[in-house]
Each structure stands twice: as structure tokens, then as C-alpha cells.
Amino acid sequence: MTQDELKTLVGQAALQYVKPDSIVGVGTGSTVDKFIDALAASGIPLKGAVSSSVRSTERMSKLGIRILEASEVESLPVYIDGADEIDHAGHMVKGGGAALTREKIVADLAERFICIADESKLVDTLGAFPLPIEVIPMAAAQVARRLKARFGGEATLRAGCVTDNAAHILDVRGLAIKDPAGFEAEVSQWPGVITVGVFARNKAAVCLLGTAAGVKTLSF
């Protein structure tokens, strides 16, 4: 199957985690687009959805799914989103679509994170995919220097990217993140950092992995 077909497969498989008459957390990205389409076509009754990006909000609104603000809910049964990388413990790298801060906010509301991805995203060690870090613009150069000195990572500003929060994205190459929780905890404390694209505190509970043999379920 093509990568697009694998994304469709896992998007449909994620419907099993959507409880009728609940509020579902929805991420962003091309794989999540497939889930949104499947959700709209499924006929599953929902109270609404909390979206992590303008892109997903617009797509769901056009398909008739009611959108709620994160401030309107106290918790969510599930948050369904993709990943740029996921390791064998459920830690992820996210932010390729520049929505990592809002993704982490919605993920933090959820009882369980359901990751949907194709098998190319499963890795032994996070870091091959350039790690996104959302930063306040005036801190970008300072954070980049610190990443180089502390971890040997080469950080570059993502050209032309302004996030939904009016911030910038540093993409960091050359990392091997062997302690995702420690990395996330440390870098999150640096002045000017809004969000680190390592999802360790909000790691996946389940990954639905699209493979040539079908959907493989990984539980963490």
C-alpha cells in the first residue's frame, strides 16, 4: 500500500477509540485529516471536538463537527493525533506541522493519547527527524546556541513559519534523544522556549501503526 493508503487505514482504525456522545481531542496533520474524514462519515454521535490547530478546526467545521475551545472542557477521554517519530515506549517527536504547543495543550486534557502513524515513523531512538521547538522570536538565537553547546544539535529557523501563537519554530538536527523525559523537562525550562516537540510527559498510550500487513496496535 502507498503511504496515503496506510494513513487512511489508521485514520479509520482510530474510530474504535471514539466513544459515542463524547468530546474527542483531535490533532493536526495529513494522517489526522484522514481520521477527521472517517469521523465525519462514521455517523458516531459527538458532543463536539477540541482541535489543536486552525487547519483541523476548519476541516471539521466544514464537515459539520462542532468545535469546542479547550477552555470549555475539563477533560477528554481520548486525544487522537499523528507523530513525526514514535519510539518503542510511546515517546514522540511532533511539530512538523508547527502546531506542537496546541497539540500538547489538548493532549494534556486527555486521559489517553492515541497515536496514528505509518510504520516509517517507528524508531529506536528519537532525533532523526529534525526536532521542532517553538520559541519566542527574540530568544531564537540564544536557544539555538544553547542547543549546540548542551546537546550538539544544529538549530535553524523554519523559513517563513509563524505559528498559530505568533511564534517561531527552530528545527534541530543531529540529535539522539535517549532520555526523552529528561530532555523535554530540561529544554522546556529554558527562557524563551514555548514548547519542545518531544512528547514524553504526554506520550502515547496506544499507537495504531499502518503496515503492509494492516494496522498493528502497540500499547505502552
PDB file of C-alpha atoms in Angstrom:
ATOM      1  CA  MET A   1       0.000   0.000   0.000  1.00  0.00           C
ATOM      2  CA  THR A   2       1.025   3.602  -0.527  1.00  0.00           C
ATOM      3  CA  GLN A   3       1.765   5.871   2.420  1.00  0.00           C
ATOM      4  CA  ASP A   4      -1.512   7.683   1.741  1.00  0.00           C
ATOM      5  CA  GLU A   5      -3.424   4.387   1.868  1.00  0.00           C
ATOM      6  CA  LEU A   6      -1.728   3.500   5.166  1.00  0.00           C
ATOM      7  CA  LYS A   7      -2.791   6.868   6.601  1.00  0.00           C
ATOM      8  CA  THR A   8      -6.378   6.194   5.536  1.00  0.00           C
ATOM      9  CA  LEU A   9      -6.237   2.772   7.174  1.00  0.00           C
ATOM     10  CA  VAL A  10      -5.081   4.034  10.585  1.00  0.00           C
ATOM     11  CA  GLY A  11      -7.430   7.012  10.424  1.00  0.00           C
ATOM     12  CA  GLN A  12     -10.347   4.610  10.111  1.00  0.00           C
ATOM     13  CA  ALA A  13      -8.959   2.278  12.788  1.00  0.00           C
ATOM     14  CA  ALA A  14      -8.899   5.149  15.299  1.00  0.00           C
ATOM     15  CA  LEU A  15     -12.700   5.311  15.244  1.00  0.00           C
ATOM     16  CA  GLN A  16     -12.807   2.378  17.688  1.00  0.00           C
ATOM     17  CA  TYR A  17     -11.476   4.712  20.410  1.00  0.00           C
ATOM     18  CA  VAL A  18     -14.186   7.355  19.906  1.00  0.00           C
ATOM     19  CA  LYS A  19     -16.959   6.978  22.460  1.00  0.00           C
ATOM     20  CA  PRO A  20     -20.452   7.982  21.304  1.00  0.00           C
ATOM     21  CA  ASP A  21     -21.761  11.241  22.797  1.00  0.00           C
ATOM     22  CA  SER A  22     -18.275  12.225  23.993  1.00  0.00           C
ATOM     23  CA  ILE A  23     -15.925  15.088  23.225  1.00  0.00           C
ATOM     24  CA  VAL A  24     -12.852  13.988  21.300  1.00  0.00           C
ATOM     25  CA  GLY A  25      -9.471  15.707  21.105  1.00  0.00           C
ATOM     26  CA  VAL A  26      -8.211  15.995  17.540  1.00  0.00           C
ATOM     27  CA  GLY A  27      -4.676  16.783  16.401  1.00  0.00           C
ATOM     28  CA  THR A  28      -3.371  18.013  13.082  1.00  0.00           C
ATOM     29  CA  GLY A  29      -1.550  16.770  10.012  1.00  0.00           C
ATOM     30  CA  SER A  30      -2.139  14.658   6.933  1.00  0.00           C
ATOM     31  CA  THR A  31      -2.846  11.450   8.884  1.00  0.00           C
ATOM     32  CA  VAL A  32      -5.282  13.263  11.163  1.00  0.00           C
ATOM     33  CA  ASP A  33      -7.043  14.626   8.069  1.00  0.00           C
ATOM     34  CA  LYS A  34      -7.866  11.002   7.213  1.00  0.00           C
ATOM     35  CA  PHE A  35      -9.231  10.450  10.738  1.00  0.00           C
ATOM     36  CA  ILE A  36     -11.365  13.597  10.526  1.00  0.00           C
ATOM     37  CA  ASP A  37     -12.854  12.447   7.227  1.00  0.00           C
ATOM     38  CA  ALA A  38     -13.565   8.995   8.670  1.00  0.00           C
ATOM     39  CA  LEU A  39     -15.093  10.508  11.806  1.00  0.00           C
ATOM     40  CA  ALA A  40     -17.429  12.742   9.813  1.00  0.00           C
ATOM     41  CA  ALA A  41     -18.535   9.802   7.644  1.00  0.00           C
ATOM     42  CA  SER A  42     -18.955   7.383  10.556  1.00  0.00           C
ATOM     43  CA  GLY A  43     -22.185   8.764  11.962  1.00  0.00           C
ATOM     44  CA  ILE A  44     -20.833   8.444  15.525  1.00  0.00           C
ATOM     45  CA  PRO A  45     -22.782  10.996  17.608  1.00  0.00           C
ATOM     46  CA  LEU A  46     -20.488  13.501  19.297  1.00  0.00           C
ATOM     47  CA  LYS A  47     -20.913  16.367  21.710  1.00  0.00           C
ATOM     48  CA  GLY A  48     -18.036  18.010  19.866  1.00  0.00           C
ATOM     49  CA  ALA A  49     -14.296  18.094  19.334  1.00  0.00           C
ATOM     50  CA  VAL A  50     -11.408  20.108  20.728  1.00  0.00           C
ATOM     51  CA  SER A  51      -8.978  20.908  17.947  1.00  0.00           C
ATOM     52  CA  SER A  52      -5.251  21.576  18.199  1.00  0.00           C
ATOM     53  CA  SER A  53      -4.927  23.711  15.067  1.00  0.00           C
ATOM     54  CA  VAL A  54      -6.667  26.169  12.794  1.00  0.00           C
ATOM     55  CA  ARG A  55      -6.241  23.667   9.962  1.00  0.00           C
ATOM     56  CA  SER A  56      -8.136  20.888  11.766  1.00  0.00           C
ATOM     57  CA  THR A  57     -10.765  23.310  13.061  1.00  0.00           C
ATOM     58  CA  GLU A  58     -11.543  24.459   9.543  1.00  0.00           C
ATOM     59  CA  ARG A  59     -11.704  20.914   8.204  1.00  0.00           C
ATOM     60  CA  MET A  60     -14.022  19.672  10.967  1.00  0.00           C
ATOM     61  CA  SER A  61     -16.254  22.734  10.769  1.00  0.00           C
ATOM     62  CA  LYS A  62     -16.772  22.189   7.036  1.00  0.00           C
ATOM     63  CA  LEU A  63     -17.754  18.576   7.762  1.00  0.00           C
ATOM     64  CA  GLY A  64     -20.293  19.571  10.416  1.00  0.00           C
ATOM     65  CA  ILE A  65     -18.348  18.613  13.538  1.00  0.00           C
ATOM     66  CA  ARG A  66     -18.951  21.002  16.429  1.00  0.00           C
ATOM     67  CA  ILE A  67     -15.795  22.678  17.727  1.00  0.00           C
ATOM     68  CA  LEU A  68     -15.268  23.450  21.407  1.00  0.00           C
ATOM     69  CA  GLU A  69     -12.496  25.536  22.922  1.00  0.00           C
ATOM     70  CA  ALA A  70     -10.052  23.813  25.282  1.00  0.00           C
ATOM     71  CA  SER A  71     -11.213  26.217  27.997  1.00  0.00           C
ATOM     72  CA  GLU A  72     -14.736  24.783  27.744  1.00  0.00           C
ATOM     73  CA  VAL A  73     -13.782  21.247  28.834  1.00  0.00           C
ATOM     74  CA  GLU A  74     -12.120  19.798  31.910  1.00  0.00           C
ATOM     75  CA  SER A  75     -11.035  16.502  30.392  1.00  0.00           C
ATOM     76  CA  LEU A  76     -11.235  14.372  27.262  1.00  0.00           C
ATOM     77  CA  PRO A  77     -11.432  10.572  27.018  1.00  0.00           C
ATOM     78  CA  VAL A  78      -9.011  10.491  24.087  1.00  0.00           C
ATOM     79  CA  TYR A  79      -6.750  12.671  22.003  1.00  0.00           C
ATOM     80  CA  ILE A  80      -6.062  11.325  18.515  1.00  0.00           C
ATOM     81  CA  ASP A  81      -3.063  12.669  16.639  1.00  0.00           C
ATOM     82  CA  GLY A  82      -0.149  11.671  14.470  1.00  0.00           C
ATOM     83  CA  ALA A  83       3.597  11.850  15.101  1.00  0.00           C
ATOM     84  CA  ASP A  84       6.741  12.620  13.164  1.00  0.00           C
ATOM     85  CA  GLU A  85       8.514   9.905  15.169  1.00  0.00           C
ATOM     86  CA  ILE A  86       7.468   7.458  17.866  1.00  0.00           C
ATOM     87  CA  ASP A  87       9.745   5.116  19.803  1.00  0.00           C
ATOM     88  CA  HIS A  88       9.038   1.713  21.332  1.00  0.00           C
ATOM     89  CA  ALA A  89       7.993   3.281  24.659  1.00  0.00           C
ATOM     90  CA  GLY A  90       5.426   5.679  23.162  1.00  0.00           C
ATOM     91  CA  HIS A  91       7.567   8.822  23.341  1.00  0.00           C
ATOM     92  CA  MET A  92       7.099  11.010  20.274  1.00  0.00           C
ATOM     93  CA  VAL A  93       8.551  13.865  18.266  1.00  0.00           C
ATOM     94  CA  LYS A  94       5.834  16.171  16.981  1.00  0.00           C
ATOM     95  CA  GLY A  95       5.619  19.611  15.435  1.00  0.00           C
ATOM     96  CA  GLY A  96       6.314  19.088  11.758  1.00  0.00           C
ATOM     97  CA  GLY A  97       3.100  20.995  11.123  1.00  0.00           C
ATOM     98  CA  ALA A  98       4.064  23.742  13.613  1.00  0.00           C
ATOM     99  CA  ALA A  99       1.098  23.045  15.929  1.00  0.00           C
ATOM    100  CA  LEU A 100       3.065  21.441  18.771  1.00  0.00           C
ATOM    101  CA  THR A 101       2.043  23.851  21.555  1.00  0.00           C
ATOM    102  CA  ARG A 102      -1.665  23.478  20.969  1.00  0.00           C
ATOM    103  CA  GLU A 103      -1.219  19.751  20.425  1.00  0.00           C
ATOM    104  CA  LYS A 104       0.445  19.427  23.811  1.00  0.00           C
ATOM    105  CA  ILE A 105      -2.287  21.518  25.490  1.00  0.00           C
ATOM    106  CA  VAL A 106      -5.063  19.304  24.114  1.00  0.00           C
ATOM    107  CA  ALA A 107      -3.079  16.125  24.803  1.00  0.00           C
ATOM    108  CA  ASP A 108      -2.743  17.207  28.422  1.00  0.00           C
ATOM    109  CA  LEU A 109      -6.545  17.308  28.735  1.00  0.00           C
ATOM    110  CA  ALA A 110      -6.896  13.717  27.563  1.00  0.00           C
ATOM    111  CA  GLU A 111      -6.978  10.510  29.547  1.00  0.00           C
ATOM    112  CA  ARG A 112      -5.303   8.653  26.656  1.00  0.00           C
ATOM    113  CA  PHE A 113      -3.239   9.697  23.644  1.00  0.00           C
ATOM    114  CA  ILE A 114      -3.936   7.531  20.594  1.00  0.00           C
ATOM    115  CA  CYS A 115      -1.169   7.964  18.034  1.00  0.00           C
ATOM    116  CA  ILE A 116      -1.938   7.163  14.399  1.00  0.00           C
ATOM    117  CA  ALA A 117       1.052   6.741  12.090  1.00  0.00           C
ATOM    118  CA  ASP A 118       2.519   4.699   9.281  1.00  0.00           C
ATOM    119  CA  GLU A 119       5.346   2.289  10.059  1.00  0.00           C
ATOM    120  CA  SER A 120       8.039   4.674   8.768  1.00  0.00           C
ATOM    121  CA  LYS A 121       7.522   6.769  11.930  1.00  0.00           C
ATOM    122  CA  LEU A 122       8.543   3.980  14.366  1.00  0.00           C
ATOM    123  CA  VAL A 123      12.161   4.450  15.507  1.00  0.00           C
ATOM    124  CA  ASP A 124      14.512   3.058  18.121  1.00  0.00           C
ATOM    125  CA  THR A 125      15.814   6.494  19.165  1.00  0.00           C
ATOM    126  CA  LEU A 126      14.150   9.877  18.620  1.00  0.00           C
ATOM    127  CA  GLY A 127      16.067  12.551  16.753  1.00  0.00           C
ATOM    128  CA  ALA A 128      16.462  11.573  13.107  1.00  0.00           C
ATOM    129  CA  PHE A 129      13.500  13.812  12.294  1.00  0.00           C
ATOM    130  CA  PRO A 130      14.502  17.454  12.935  1.00  0.00           C
ATOM    131  CA  LEU A 131      13.125  18.299  16.375  1.00  0.00           C
ATOM    132  CA  PRO A 132      10.753  21.298  16.346  1.00  0.00           C
ATOM    133  CA  ILE A 133      10.961  23.765  19.225  1.00  0.00           C
ATOM    134  CA  GLU A 134       8.554  26.703  19.368  1.00  0.00           C
ATOM    135  CA  VAL A 135      10.262  29.842  20.640  1.00  0.00           C
ATOM    136  CA  ILE A 136       9.594  33.496  21.297  1.00  0.00           C
ATOM    137  CA  PRO A 137      11.295  35.246  18.363  1.00  0.00           C
ATOM    138  CA  MET A 138      13.783  37.285  20.432  1.00  0.00           C
ATOM    139  CA  ALA A 139      15.093  34.100  22.080  1.00  0.00           C
ATOM    140  CA  ALA A 140      15.661  32.062  18.906  1.00  0.00           C
ATOM    141  CA  ALA A 141      19.408  32.714  18.537  1.00  0.00           C
ATOM    142  CA  GLN A 142      20.039  32.223  22.259  1.00  0.00           C
ATOM    143  CA  VAL A 143      18.168  28.911  22.346  1.00  0.00           C
ATOM    144  CA  ALA A 144      19.966  27.728  19.200  1.00  0.00           C
ATOM    145  CA  ARG A 145      23.369  28.405  20.774  1.00  0.00           C
ATOM    146  CA  ARG A 146      22.389  26.570  23.932  1.00  0.00           C
ATOM    147  CA  LEU A 147      21.162  23.527  21.992  1.00  0.00           C
ATOM    148  CA  LYS A 148      24.520  23.350  20.226  1.00  0.00           C
ATOM    149  CA  ALA A 149      26.523  23.692  23.434  1.00  0.00           C
ATOM    150  CA  ARG A 150      24.402  21.295  25.515  1.00  0.00           C
ATOM    151  CA  PHE A 151      23.390  18.596  23.010  1.00  0.00           C
ATOM    152  CA  GLY A 152      25.404  19.224  19.838  1.00  0.00           C
ATOM    153  CA  GLY A 153      22.232  19.962  17.881  1.00  0.00           C
ATOM    154  CA  GLU A 154      22.223  22.294  14.888  1.00  0.00           C
ATOM    155  CA  ALA A 155      19.153  24.536  15.113  1.00  0.00           C
ATOM    156  CA  THR A 156      17.812  26.559  12.200  1.00  0.00           C
ATOM    157  CA  LEU A 157      14.768  28.801  11.973  1.00  0.00           C
ATOM    158  CA  ARG A 158      11.993  27.314   9.857  1.00  0.00           C
ATOM    159  CA  ALA A 159      11.778  29.739   6.964  1.00  0.00           C
ATOM    160  CA  GLY A 160       8.550  31.700   6.669  1.00  0.00           C
ATOM    161  CA  CYS A 161       6.917  29.892   9.592  1.00  0.00           C
ATOM    162  CA  VAL A 162       4.829  31.817  12.094  1.00  0.00           C
ATOM    163  CA  THR A 163       2.795  29.565  14.380  1.00  0.00           C
ATOM    164  CA  ASP A 164      -0.846  29.940  15.428  1.00  0.00           C
ATOM    165  CA  ASN A 165       0.654  31.553  18.548  1.00  0.00           C
ATOM    166  CA  ALA A 166       2.632  34.152  16.536  1.00  0.00           C
ATOM    167  CA  ALA A 167       5.913  32.446  17.462  1.00  0.00           C
ATOM    168  CA  HIS A 168       8.774  30.873  15.500  1.00  0.00           C
ATOM    169  CA  ILE A 169       9.988  27.296  15.057  1.00  0.00           C
ATOM    170  CA  LEU A 170      13.559  26.062  15.439  1.00  0.00           C
ATOM    171  CA  ASP A 171      14.232  22.732  13.727  1.00  0.00           C
ATOM    172  CA  VAL A 172      17.085  20.897  15.440  1.00  0.00           C
ATOM    173  CA  ARG A 173      19.178  18.340  13.574  1.00  0.00           C
ATOM    174  CA  GLY A 174      21.870  15.999  14.805  1.00  0.00           C
ATOM    175  CA  LEU A 175      20.188  14.815  17.983  1.00  0.00           C
ATOM    176  CA  ALA A 176      19.917  11.341  19.502  1.00  0.00           C
ATOM    177  CA  ILE A 177      17.338  11.705  22.273  1.00  0.00           C
ATOM    178  CA  LYS A 178      17.971   8.723  24.531  1.00  0.00           C
ATOM    179  CA  ASP A 179      16.220  10.242  27.566  1.00  0.00           C
ATOM    180  CA  PRO A 180      13.094  11.869  26.125  1.00  0.00           C
ATOM    181  CA  ALA A 181      11.575  12.773  29.511  1.00  0.00           C
ATOM    182  CA  GLY A 182      14.780  14.365  30.760  1.00  0.00           C
ATOM    183  CA  PHE A 183      15.329  16.246  27.503  1.00  0.00           C
ATOM    184  CA  GLU A 184      11.773  17.595  27.481  1.00  0.00           C
ATOM    185  CA  ALA A 185      11.935  18.646  31.135  1.00  0.00           C
ATOM    186  CA  GLU A 186      15.251  20.474  30.728  1.00  0.00           C
ATOM    187  CA  VAL A 187      14.697  22.330  27.472  1.00  0.00           C
ATOM    188  CA  SER A 188      11.161  23.349  28.446  1.00  0.00           C
ATOM    189  CA  GLN A 189      12.693  25.417  31.266  1.00  0.00           C
ATOM    190  CA  TRP A 190      14.968  27.486  29.047  1.00  0.00           C
ATOM    191  CA  PRO A 191      13.936  31.154  28.761  1.00  0.00           C
ATOM    192  CA  GLY A 192      12.115  31.838  25.516  1.00  0.00           C
ATOM    193  CA  VAL A 193      11.108  28.235  24.851  1.00  0.00           C
ATOM    194  CA  ILE A 194       7.352  27.878  24.480  1.00  0.00           C
ATOM    195  CA  THR A 195       7.158  24.159  23.732  1.00  0.00           C
ATOM    196  CA  VAL A 196       9.577  21.348  22.944  1.00  0.00           C
ATOM    197  CA  GLY A 197       8.444  18.892  20.271  1.00  0.00           C
ATOM    198  CA  VAL A 198       9.317  15.905  22.468  1.00  0.00           C
ATOM    199  CA  PHE A 199       6.130  14.343  23.853  1.00  0.00           C
ATOM    200  CA  ALA A 200       7.309  12.292  26.837  1.00  0.00           C
ATOM    201  CA  ARG A 201       5.114  13.597  29.636  1.00  0.00           C
ATOM    202  CA  ASN A 202       2.167  13.318  27.226  1.00  0.00           C
ATOM    203  CA  LYS A 203       3.339  10.163  25.484  1.00  0.00           C
ATOM    204  CA  ALA A 204       1.103   7.803  23.550  1.00  0.00           C
ATOM    205  CA  ALA A 205      -0.914   5.147  25.351  1.00  0.00           C
ATOM    206  CA  VAL A 206      -1.599   3.350  22.067  1.00  0.00           C
ATOM    207  CA  CYS A 207      -0.105   3.588  18.585  1.00  0.00           C
ATOM    208  CA  LEU A 208      -2.068   2.402  15.583  1.00  0.00           C
ATOM    209  CA  LEU A 209       0.690   1.689  13.096  1.00  0.00           C
ATOM    210  CA  GLY A 210      -0.115   1.295   9.428  1.00  0.00           C
ATOM    211  CA  THR A 211       1.886  -1.567   7.905  1.00  0.00           C
ATOM    212  CA  ALA A 212       1.774  -3.524   4.656  1.00  0.00           C
ATOM    213  CA  ALA A 213       0.087  -6.313   6.647  1.00  0.00           C
ATOM    214  CA  GLY A 214      -2.569  -3.998   8.077  1.00  0.00           C
ATOM    215  CA  VAL A 215      -2.913  -1.986  11.262  1.00  0.00           C
ATOM    216  CA  LYS A 216      -0.625  -3.037  14.110  1.00  0.00           C
ATOM    217  CA  THR A 217      -1.620  -1.961  17.628  1.00  0.00           C
ATOM    218  CA  LEU A 218       1.174  -1.033  20.016  1.00  0.00           C
ATOM    219  CA  SER A 219       0.270  -0.414  23.668  1.00  0.00           C
ATOM    220  CA  PHE A 220       2.606   1.366  26.099  1.00  0.00           C
TER     221      PHE A 220
END
